[in-house]
Amino acid sequence: MSFELITVLHFRLYRSSPSHILMVALRNSTADDCRAQVTTGDVWVVALPMYAPADRHGSTRRRWRIWHKLAIIGVAFTALLAGATYLLLDANSRRIELTDNELRGLEYLGPLTTLLPDLAAHKTYVRQVAAGVRPAADLKPLQDRIDSGYAALAEVDGRLRDDLRTTGADLNASALPATQIQNWQTVQSGKYDKAGTDAAHAMLIGDVRTLIGYVGATSNLVLDPELGTYHLADAMVVCSPELVIRISRLGNTVDDLLTTGRISLPDRTKVAGDVAMLMRHADVLQDNLFTAFRATGNTAEGRAMRDALAPQLRTAYLAVTDLATMTTRDFVEATTVRVDRTAYARAVDDAAATMATLWATIMDREALMLQFRQASDVEDRTFALMGVLVAFAITMVLTVWLARRMSTDVGAVARGAASLAQGNLAERVQVRSRDEIGDMATAFNGMAQRLQEMVEEQQRSQLQLRNEHDFVDAVLNVAGSLIVVFDRGGRIVRFNRTCELITGYTFAEVVGKRFWDLFLPEEEWAPTEAYYRDIKPSDLPAYYEHTWIRRDGVRFDVSWSNGALVDEDGEVTHVISTGIDVTARRAAERDLRDAEERFRQAFDHASIGMCLVGEGAVFLQVNRALCEMLGRTEAELLSMNVADVSHPDDFAIGGAAVAAMKAGSNEPFHGVKRYFHADGRIVWGQVTVSPVRPAGNAPLYLVTQIEDITERREAEARLVHQALHDSLTGLPNRALLMDRLKQVLARADRHPTLTAVMFIDLDGFKDINDSLGHDIGDQVLREIAARISAQVRPSDTVARLGGDEFVVLCSELVSEQSAVEISERLTAAVGKPVALPGYEVEVEVTASIGIALSDNNSLTPEDMLRNADAAMYGAKTQGKNRWEIFDETRRARAVDRVAVASTLRQALRDDRFVLHFQPVIELGTGKAVAVESLVRLDDPCRGLLPPAAFIQVAEDSGLIVPIGTYVLEEACRQLAAWRASGVVPPDFRAAVNLSARQATQPDLARTVSDALSRAKLEPSALALELTETVLMDADTSTLRQFEELREMGVGLGIDDFGTGYSSLSYLKRLPVSIIKVDRSFVAGLVTDPSDREIVTAVIRLGQALGLTTIAEGVEDAQQFSMLQELGCDQAQGYLLGRPQAQPPLISTNGATLTT
């Protein structure tokens, strides 16, 4: 007997039913029956063998029972568990062995941690005893401790040398304990001189340090696998000994330098470096301990370690820091070395002692941490062994229990299968298992149940067919479309509920009748009958529309879709037609055509502009009113898009609304936009945009209505202008001024700039108004308003507050001086006489101006106006016709400026101005060809002052004009004297700088001519240098004077070229013959490629325009050579000669003089 798997397949006999596997069972059979097939009705039973009881040779083999197999699995699992346990215990043993080695290393390092500080201290003591700083008696206790330390080292080395490999094979010979002891004894013998003793100490300290590092490596202390103990070991083996050595070395270095008494800058630098290295190692030690603190966390051993080490670390770090601070303060940074040798030695001892204490404590904590870890590892090993034994016992018990249970359940299934095979269909199997055996029992029970249900299932299949037929009928009846099925003779075989509702016939009334007899006009009967008599599948239209007649005679339109059923020969047997009543749709289409016609009439004859706009904003259709509004023909507009006629700033208006319409919104857009008329003028339009689309689709086009509101906008603009402007002068009034001031201050908050408000009150205007009448007063106010507006920038605001009060608002000023310059221009412009048409007299008014600056971002517009008003009244109290700045600090500066101006006036009276001259060298020949005249003030109290100390005050006060006249005359006089004495050649010239105020003097040309005449010099002997700003600001009268000077033969030069506007236009229109390259570009000529390119460009520009180029600020030979290579004409600078009262000039024979 054998077990085999039985699969029963059941195929449903009715239409479109898939096959299903119904039953899986076990049954008893012989080997000969293993593939027998039994067919019963629609059930096939297929028997498949699970396994044969004998092999192919007929021999019988012993079968493994389930509990045997489970036992093997348990033994295999136990073997794997044992292997894993072995690996775990092996790793644990290695970890314990590693900790043992580290503890041996700690034991070996014990004597070394005392030896190293003692040796370092002994070296220091010996030196201090020799210097008389320490008594010799202090050496004996220290030597005894060192002897004890070496004795302890010899003892521990004898026990641990083999474990730690300190036998000499891998260690330097001098670092061997025995060798160190011999060297120490030699040091104690006193055979060395001072230098030898120092060297011997150094070797001993180095050998101890080497031995510490070696033991730390061989004991794996520096390779500890845990972060906390690793950083403790690093602090113990590396950082602590290094700090002890660094402390001793620093103390010895400083002591040596103090002994010699020769302390140089390199010595200070070396000590500073030693201090830096000392603090660096102290920081590394601190970082290591802090890292160890963090690594151990809040564990008990971690807290104990922090409690023990943290106070000592703080004490040691403070001692090292104090030593470094004392060394830096008293030795490195002090101008005079103030080191107290006794106090310094005490600081060294304190640092060394606290460091040694901290070192010993680190070793103790490291040992405790390692011992704790070792105890924990031993405990882990014990628990691991116990866990393995428990797991083995549990595995064996579970294996036996599972074997017995599975054998019972499998036997029950086998007996049930045998019973079912004998025809007992009521057989069921009960098992306790919920695994695969339970699933097999459940499948067996399901198979038996399915066999009983097969007959019932056939009955249910027939019932389902009837239900499906009823379902199809229900679907046809609930469909919203007309559904008609008729045969090839046109007789109706199906007629759904929708057809009954629409036509008025019931299915019973139409079934079997030809549809044309019921629903088509009589004239269509014959052709329709002929059509269906020989109908082919290809003749049947897929879609068409047709008119049917209801029972009450009313006609309706139907949109039909057709399909054909064909037989095996391809002949049509039935036609299925589905239709939709489109009567309402056709009526809607007719209504739509009527509406479109009405829209066309309204569109074409509308009084406002209308257009249809498609994708890309193109015009699809425009009406007559829009063509007239934009001054274009219909053809022109249809060839354009909306952007072509829209103002560029307004084209995007309504873009979001249009995008929303494209996305499905029906909300219209209303707005105001500007358009361009064909003649270029602006046309304002009130715009309404609406989408036109089929329901649910994207817009096909937009209907746009544009009403011309240009006249209304212009009227509104006039009203706004009248509300915000003064009716008399046309200037902004107070309301507009305050609005603009508010905007300017808001911008200044975001982008800090200087803003000035100038409050102007006319002095003497009331007298004019009272004596000549208000009409004359109004004329004067209009004239003054025009003058004020002419003196400010287009971006500034000039407002009239009423009466004779005006306000000027200037934003984005460069400096306070800019506001002052504007105020001075305003006072000058206002102070000019006002001619009155029809009167022979002229009237004059002056201006008192108060200036308020936005130096405080918290100022409000009202604050600014109030401050300017207060400053204006201050100007009036100071004598009128002046300006005053509302600035407390400026009041103090004004006092200083008055003092400087007074000094300048006194200097003019006392003739205390002197000239210094700087030579100008011709680069091609190396000869001096000119000098630049530079003014100096000989002050009795402060000595010789440069121009920077007084020129600005002189410019502001107007004293620059007499000072400039003095410089001009003195330069001409000195040049004439040099020529007369033969010091300079006849073509030698002098250059004089002109200020902005001098350049605008109306008698400038005459002043220059008089100076040349008095010195009996030709005009070509003089060159006048002006800044670019002066030239750019020159008005017509000033330019005429420059032309007159050029025609006289006086040279005109641009000083500091490239730092101002540097515009080519004024080089072309101004009478300039010289350009001077600013010293800022010459300074970077050799090192900065950008400066080199600028200088090259200026030189080439001068060559192209026929101008002489002079380089300023030449200070080294490289600059001089490069300027020669670039083709520069002349140069001046400290390399060629400093400004002097009597500079070295060339003699008449052309030889260059040197200083």
Coordinates of C-alpha atoms in Angstrom, one line a residue, residues 305-719:
M305 CA 35.0 59.3 36.6
R306 CA 33.7 62.9 36.1
D307 CA 33.6 63.5 39.8
A308 CA 37.2 62.4 40.2
L309 CA 38.7 64.0 37.1
A310 CA 36.7 67.2 36.5
P311 CA 38.0 69.2 39.6
Q312 CA 41.6 68.1 39.0
L313 CA 41.4 68.9 35.2
R314 CA 40.1 72.4 36.1
T315 CA 42.9 72.9 38.6
A316 CA 45.6 71.7 36.2
Y317 CA 44.3 73.6 33.2
L318 CA 44.1 76.8 35.3
A319 CA 47.7 76.3 36.5
V320 CA 49.0 75.8 32.9
T321 CA 46.9 78.8 31.7
D322 CA 48.4 80.9 34.6
L323 CA 51.9 79.9 33.6
A324 CA 51.2 80.7 29.9
T325 CA 49.7 84.0 30.8
M326 CA 52.6 85.0 33.1
T327 CA 55.1 84.0 30.4
T328 CA 53.3 86.0 27.7
R329 CA 52.6 89.0 29.8
D330 CA 56.0 89.4 31.6
F331 CA 58.3 88.0 28.9
V332 CA 56.8 88.0 25.4
E333 CA 54.6 91.1 25.4
A334 CA 56.3 93.4 27.9
T335 CA 58.5 96.2 26.5
T336 CA 60.9 95.6 29.4
V337 CA 61.1 92.0 30.8
R338 CA 59.8 92.0 34.3
V339 CA 60.0 88.3 35.2
D340 CA 60.4 87.5 38.9
R341 CA 62.5 84.3 38.7
T342 CA 61.4 83.0 42.1
A343 CA 57.7 83.6 41.3
Y344 CA 58.1 82.1 37.9
A345 CA 59.8 79.0 39.3
R346 CA 56.9 78.6 41.7
A347 CA 54.4 78.9 38.8
V348 CA 56.3 76.2 36.9
D349 CA 56.3 73.9 40.0
D350 CA 52.6 74.5 40.5
A351 CA 51.8 73.6 36.9
A352 CA 54.0 70.5 37.0
A353 CA 52.6 69.3 40.3
T354 CA 48.9 69.7 39.4
M355 CA 49.6 68.0 36.1
A356 CA 51.3 65.1 37.8
T357 CA 48.4 64.8 40.2
L358 CA 45.9 64.8 37.3
W359 CA 48.0 62.2 35.4
A360 CA 47.9 59.8 38.4
T361 CA 44.2 60.3 38.8
I362 CA 43.7 59.5 35.1
M363 CA 45.6 56.3 35.5
D364 CA 43.5 55.3 38.5
R365 CA 40.2 56.0 36.6
E366 CA 41.4 54.1 33.6
A367 CA 42.2 51.1 35.8
L368 CA 38.8 51.2 37.4
M369 CA 37.1 51.5 34.0
L370 CA 39.0 48.5 32.7
Q371 CA 38.3 46.4 35.8
F372 CA 34.6 47.2 35.5
R373 CA 34.6 46.2 31.9
Q374 CA 36.4 43.0 32.6
A375 CA 33.9 42.0 35.3
S376 CA 31.1 42.8 32.9
D377 CA 32.6 40.6 30.2
V378 CA 33.0 37.7 32.6
E379 CA 29.4 38.1 33.6
D380 CA 28.3 38.2 30.0
R381 CA 30.2 34.9 29.3
T382 CA 28.5 33.2 32.2
F383 CA 25.0 34.3 31.1
A384 CA 25.8 33.2 27.5
L385 CA 26.7 29.7 28.6
M386 CA 23.6 29.4 30.7
G387 CA 21.5 30.6 27.7
V388 CA 22.9 28.0 25.4
L389 CA 22.1 25.2 27.8
V390 CA 18.5 26.4 28.3
A391 CA 18.0 26.8 24.5
F392 CA 19.3 23.3 24.0
A393 CA 16.8 21.8 26.5
I394 CA 13.9 23.8 25.1
T395 CA 14.8 22.6 21.6
M396 CA 14.8 19.0 22.5
V397 CA 11.5 19.2 24.4
L398 CA 9.8 21.0 21.5
T399 CA 11.1 18.5 19.0
V400 CA 9.7 15.5 20.8
W401 CA 6.3 17.3 21.4
L402 CA 6.0 18.3 17.7
A403 CA 6.9 14.9 16.4
R404 CA 4.2 13.2 18.5
R405 CA 1.5 15.7 17.5
M406 CA 2.3 15.7 13.8
S407 CA 2.2 11.9 13.7
T408 CA -1.2 11.9 15.3
D409 CA -2.7 14.5 12.8
V410 CA -1.2 12.9 9.7
G411 CA -2.6 9.5 10.7
A412 CA -6.1 11.0 11.0
V413 CA -5.9 12.5 7.6
A414 CA -4.7 9.2 6.1
R415 CA -7.6 7.3 7.6
G416 CA -10.2 9.9 6.4
A417 CA -8.8 9.6 2.8
A418 CA -9.2 5.9 2.9
S419 CA -12.8 6.1 4.0
L420 CA -13.6 8.7 1.3
A421 CA -12.0 6.5 -1.4
Q422 CA -14.4 3.7 -0.4
G423 CA -17.4 6.1 -1.2
N424 CA -18.2 7.5 2.2
L425 CA -18.9 11.1 1.1
A426 CA -19.9 12.1 4.6
E427 CA -16.4 11.4 5.9
R428 CA -14.8 14.4 7.7
V429 CA -11.4 14.8 9.4
Q430 CA -10.8 16.5 12.7
V431 CA -7.2 17.5 13.6
R432 CA -5.8 20.0 16.1
S433 CA -3.0 21.4 13.9
R434 CA -3.4 24.8 12.2
D435 CA -0.3 24.4 10.0
E436 CA 0.0 22.8 6.6
I437 CA -1.4 19.5 8.1
G438 CA -4.4 21.5 9.3
D439 CA -4.7 23.1 5.8
M440 CA -4.6 19.6 4.2
A441 CA -7.4 18.4 6.5
T442 CA -9.5 21.5 5.8
A443 CA -9.0 20.9 2.0
F444 CA -10.0 17.3 2.4
N445 CA -13.2 18.3 4.2
G446 CA -13.9 20.9 1.6
M447 CA -13.5 18.4 -1.2
A448 CA -16.0 16.0 0.4
Q449 CA -18.4 18.8 0.9
R450 CA -18.0 19.9 -2.8
L451 CA -18.8 16.4 -4.0
Q452 CA -22.2 16.6 -2.2
E453 CA -23.0 20.0 -3.7
M454 CA -22.3 19.1 -7.4
V455 CA -25.9 18.2 -8.2
E456 CA -27.2 21.3 -6.4
E457 CA -24.8 23.4 -8.4
Q458 CA -26.3 22.3 -11.7
Q459 CA -29.7 23.4 -10.5
R460 CA -28.4 26.7 -9.4
S461 CA -26.8 27.1 -12.9
Q462 CA -30.1 26.9 -14.6
L463 CA -31.6 29.4 -12.2
Q464 CA -28.7 31.7 -12.9
L465 CA -29.4 31.6 -16.6
R466 CA -32.9 32.7 -16.0
N467 CA -31.7 35.5 -13.8
E468 CA -29.3 36.7 -16.4
H469 CA -32.0 36.9 -19.0
D470 CA -34.1 39.0 -16.6
F471 CA -31.1 41.2 -15.9
V472 CA -30.6 41.9 -19.6
D473 CA -34.2 42.9 -19.9
A474 CA -33.9 45.2 -16.9
V475 CA -30.8 46.9 -18.4
L476 CA -32.5 47.5 -21.7
N477 CA -35.5 49.0 -20.0
V478 CA -33.6 51.4 -17.7
A479 CA -31.4 52.6 -20.6
G480 CA -32.0 56.3 -21.5
S481 CA -31.7 55.6 -25.2
L482 CA -34.2 54.0 -27.6
I483 CA -33.2 50.4 -28.2
V484 CA -35.0 48.4 -31.0
V485 CA -34.1 44.9 -32.3
F486 CA -35.7 43.6 -35.4
D487 CA -35.0 40.8 -37.9
R488 CA -34.0 41.2 -41.5
G489 CA -37.6 41.6 -42.5
G490 CA -37.8 44.7 -40.3
R491 CA -40.1 43.0 -37.7
I492 CA -39.6 44.2 -34.2
V493 CA -38.4 41.5 -31.7
R494 CA -37.3 43.8 -28.8
F495 CA -38.6 47.2 -27.8
N496 CA -37.3 48.7 -24.5
R497 CA -39.2 50.9 -22.0
T498 CA -37.7 54.2 -23.4
C499 CA -39.2 53.4 -26.8
E500 CA -42.6 52.8 -25.2
L501 CA -42.4 56.2 -23.3
I502 CA -41.3 58.2 -26.4
T503 CA -43.5 56.5 -29.1
G504 CA -46.6 55.8 -27.1
Y505 CA -46.7 52.1 -28.1
T506 CA -46.2 49.1 -25.8
F507 CA -43.9 46.2 -26.6
A508 CA -46.9 43.9 -27.0
E509 CA -48.4 46.3 -29.6
V510 CA -45.3 46.4 -31.8
V511 CA -43.7 43.0 -31.5
G512 CA -43.7 41.1 -34.8
K513 CA -44.7 44.2 -36.8
R514 CA -42.5 46.0 -39.3
F515 CA -41.2 49.2 -37.8
W516 CA -41.7 51.4 -40.9
D517 CA -45.4 50.6 -40.9
L518 CA -45.6 52.2 -37.4
F519 CA -43.1 55.0 -37.3
L520 CA -42.3 56.2 -40.9
P521 CA -44.4 58.2 -43.3
E522 CA -46.2 56.2 -45.8
E523 CA -44.1 57.5 -48.7
E524 CA -41.0 55.8 -47.1
W525 CA -42.6 52.4 -46.7
A526 CA -41.7 50.9 -50.1
P527 CA -38.1 52.1 -50.3
T528 CA -37.4 51.0 -46.7
E529 CA -38.9 47.5 -47.4
A530 CA -36.8 47.1 -50.5
Y531 CA -33.7 48.2 -48.6
Y532 CA -34.2 45.6 -45.8
R533 CA -35.1 42.8 -48.3
D534 CA -31.5 42.4 -49.5
I535 CA -29.6 44.1 -46.7
K536 CA -25.9 43.3 -46.2
P537 CA -23.8 44.0 -43.2
S538 CA -21.8 46.5 -45.1
D539 CA -25.0 48.3 -46.2
L540 CA -26.0 49.1 -42.7
P541 CA -25.1 52.7 -41.7
A542 CA -23.2 53.0 -38.4
Y543 CA -24.8 56.4 -37.7
Y544 CA -27.6 58.5 -39.1
E545 CA -30.4 60.8 -38.1
H546 CA -34.0 60.2 -39.1
T547 CA -37.5 61.5 -38.3
W548 CA -40.0 59.1 -36.7
I549 CA -43.8 59.5 -36.0
R550 CA -45.2 58.9 -32.5
R551 CA -48.5 57.2 -31.9
D552 CA -50.2 60.6 -31.5
G553 CA -48.8 61.7 -34.9
V554 CA -46.2 64.1 -33.6
R555 CA -42.9 63.8 -35.4
F556 CA -39.5 63.7 -33.5
D557 CA -35.9 63.5 -34.6
V558 CA -33.7 60.5 -33.6
S559 CA -29.9 60.0 -33.9
W560 CA -29.4 56.3 -34.6
S561 CA -26.4 54.0 -34.1
N562 CA -26.7 50.5 -35.7
G563 CA -25.2 47.1 -35.3
A564 CA -25.8 43.8 -37.1
L565 CA -25.9 40.2 -35.9
V566 CA -24.9 37.7 -38.6
D567 CA -25.0 33.9 -39.0
E568 CA -22.3 31.5 -40.0
D569 CA -22.8 32.5 -43.7
G570 CA -22.4 36.2 -42.9
E571 CA -26.0 36.9 -43.5
V572 CA -27.7 39.5 -41.3
T573 CA -30.1 37.9 -38.9
H574 CA -31.0 40.8 -36.7
V575 CA -30.3 44.6 -36.5
I576 CA -29.8 46.3 -33.2
S577 CA -30.5 50.1 -33.3
T578 CA -29.9 52.5 -30.4
G579 CA -31.2 56.0 -30.7
I580 CA -31.3 59.4 -28.9
D581 CA -34.1 61.9 -29.2
V582 CA -32.4 65.0 -30.7
T583 CA -35.5 67.0 -31.3
A584 CA -34.6 69.5 -28.5
R585 CA -31.0 69.7 -29.7
R586 CA -32.0 70.6 -33.2
A587 CA -34.4 73.3 -31.8
A588 CA -31.5 74.6 -29.7
E589 CA -29.2 74.7 -32.8
R590 CA -31.9 76.8 -34.6
D591 CA -32.1 79.1 -31.6
L592 CA -28.3 79.4 -31.5
R593 CA -28.2 80.4 -35.2
D594 CA -30.9 83.0 -34.5
A595 CA -28.9 84.3 -31.5
E596 CA -25.7 84.5 -33.4
E597 CA -27.4 86.5 -36.1
R598 CA -28.8 88.9 -33.4
F599 CA -25.3 89.1 -31.8
R600 CA -23.8 89.9 -35.2
Q601 CA -26.2 92.8 -35.6
A602 CA -25.5 94.1 -32.1
F603 CA -21.7 93.6 -32.6
D604 CA -21.5 95.4 -35.9
H605 CA -23.6 98.4 -34.9
A606 CA -22.5 98.8 -31.2
S607 CA -21.5 102.3 -30.2
I608 CA -18.5 101.0 -28.1
G609 CA -15.6 99.0 -29.4
M610 CA -16.0 95.3 -29.5
C611 CA -13.8 92.5 -30.7
L612 CA -13.4 88.7 -30.6
V613 CA -10.0 87.6 -29.4
G614 CA -8.6 84.1 -30.0
E615 CA -5.5 82.1 -28.9
G616 CA -2.3 84.2 -28.9
A617 CA -4.4 87.4 -28.3
V618 CA -5.1 87.7 -32.0
F619 CA -8.1 89.7 -33.3
L620 CA -10.6 87.4 -34.8
Q621 CA -13.3 90.0 -35.4
V622 CA -13.6 93.7 -34.8
N623 CA -16.5 96.2 -35.1
R624 CA -16.6 99.6 -36.7
A625 CA -16.5 101.5 -33.3
L626 CA -13.2 99.8 -32.3
C627 CA -11.7 100.7 -35.7
E628 CA -12.7 104.3 -35.2
M629 CA -11.4 104.3 -31.6
L630 CA -7.9 103.1 -32.6
G631 CA -7.8 104.9 -36.0
R632 CA -7.2 101.7 -38.0
T633 CA -9.1 99.7 -40.6
E634 CA -10.6 96.4 -40.0
A635 CA -8.0 94.6 -42.2
E636 CA -5.2 96.3 -40.2
L637 CA -6.6 95.1 -36.8
L638 CA -7.2 91.6 -38.0
S639 CA -3.5 91.3 -39.0
M640 CA -2.4 92.3 -35.5
N641 CA -2.9 91.1 -31.9
V642 CA -3.9 92.9 -28.8
A643 CA -0.3 93.5 -27.7
D644 CA 0.4 95.5 -30.9
V645 CA -2.2 98.2 -29.9
S646 CA -1.8 98.0 -26.1
H647 CA 0.4 100.1 -23.9
P648 CA 3.3 97.8 -22.8
D649 CA 2.7 98.6 -19.1
D650 CA -1.0 97.6 -19.4
F651 CA -0.9 94.6 -21.6
A652 CA -0.5 92.2 -18.7
I653 CA -3.5 93.7 -16.9
G654 CA -6.2 91.1 -16.6
G655 CA -3.8 88.2 -17.5
A656 CA -4.7 86.3 -14.3
A657 CA -8.5 86.6 -15.1
V658 CA -7.9 85.4 -18.7
A659 CA -5.9 82.4 -17.4
A660 CA -8.7 81.6 -15.1
M661 CA -11.2 81.7 -18.0
K662 CA -9.0 79.3 -19.9
A663 CA -9.0 77.0 -16.9
G664 CA -12.9 77.0 -16.8
S665 CA -14.0 80.2 -15.1
N666 CA -16.9 82.1 -16.5
E667 CA -16.3 85.2 -14.3
P668 CA -15.8 88.3 -16.6
F669 CA -12.9 90.7 -16.2
H670 CA -13.5 94.5 -15.8
G671 CA -10.7 97.0 -15.9
V672 CA -9.1 100.1 -17.4
K673 CA -6.3 99.8 -19.9
R674 CA -4.4 102.1 -22.3
Y675 CA -4.2 101.6 -26.1
F676 CA -2.3 103.3 -28.9
H677 CA -4.2 105.3 -31.5
A678 CA -2.7 105.0 -35.0
D679 CA -1.4 108.6 -34.7
G680 CA 0.5 107.6 -31.5
R681 CA -1.7 109.2 -28.8
I682 CA -3.0 107.2 -25.8
V683 CA -6.6 106.0 -25.8
W684 CA -8.0 105.1 -22.3
G685 CA -10.5 102.2 -22.4
Q686 CA -13.0 100.7 -19.9
V687 CA -12.5 97.0 -20.7
T688 CA -14.9 94.1 -20.2
V689 CA -13.7 90.6 -21.2
S690 CA -16.0 87.5 -21.2
P691 CA -15.4 83.9 -22.3
V692 CA -17.4 82.2 -25.0
R693 CA -17.2 78.4 -24.9
P694 CA -19.2 75.2 -25.4
A695 CA -20.3 73.8 -22.0
G696 CA -17.3 72.2 -20.3
N697 CA -14.8 73.0 -23.0
A698 CA -11.9 75.5 -23.0
P699 CA -12.7 79.0 -24.3
L700 CA -13.0 79.2 -28.1
Y701 CA -12.6 83.0 -28.0
L702 CA -13.0 86.0 -25.7
V703 CA -15.6 88.8 -26.3
T704 CA -14.0 92.1 -25.4
Q705 CA -15.9 95.4 -25.0
I706 CA -13.9 98.6 -24.9
E707 CA -15.5 102.0 -24.0
D708 CA -13.4 105.1 -24.9
I709 CA -13.0 107.0 -21.6
T710 CA -10.1 109.2 -22.6
E711 CA -11.9 112.5 -22.0
R712 CA -13.1 111.3 -18.6
R713 CA -9.6 110.3 -17.6
E714 CA -8.2 113.6 -18.7
A715 CA -10.8 115.4 -16.7
E716 CA -10.0 113.3 -13.6
A717 CA -6.3 114.0 -14.1
R718 CA -6.9 117.7 -14.2
L719 CA -8.9 117.5 -11.0

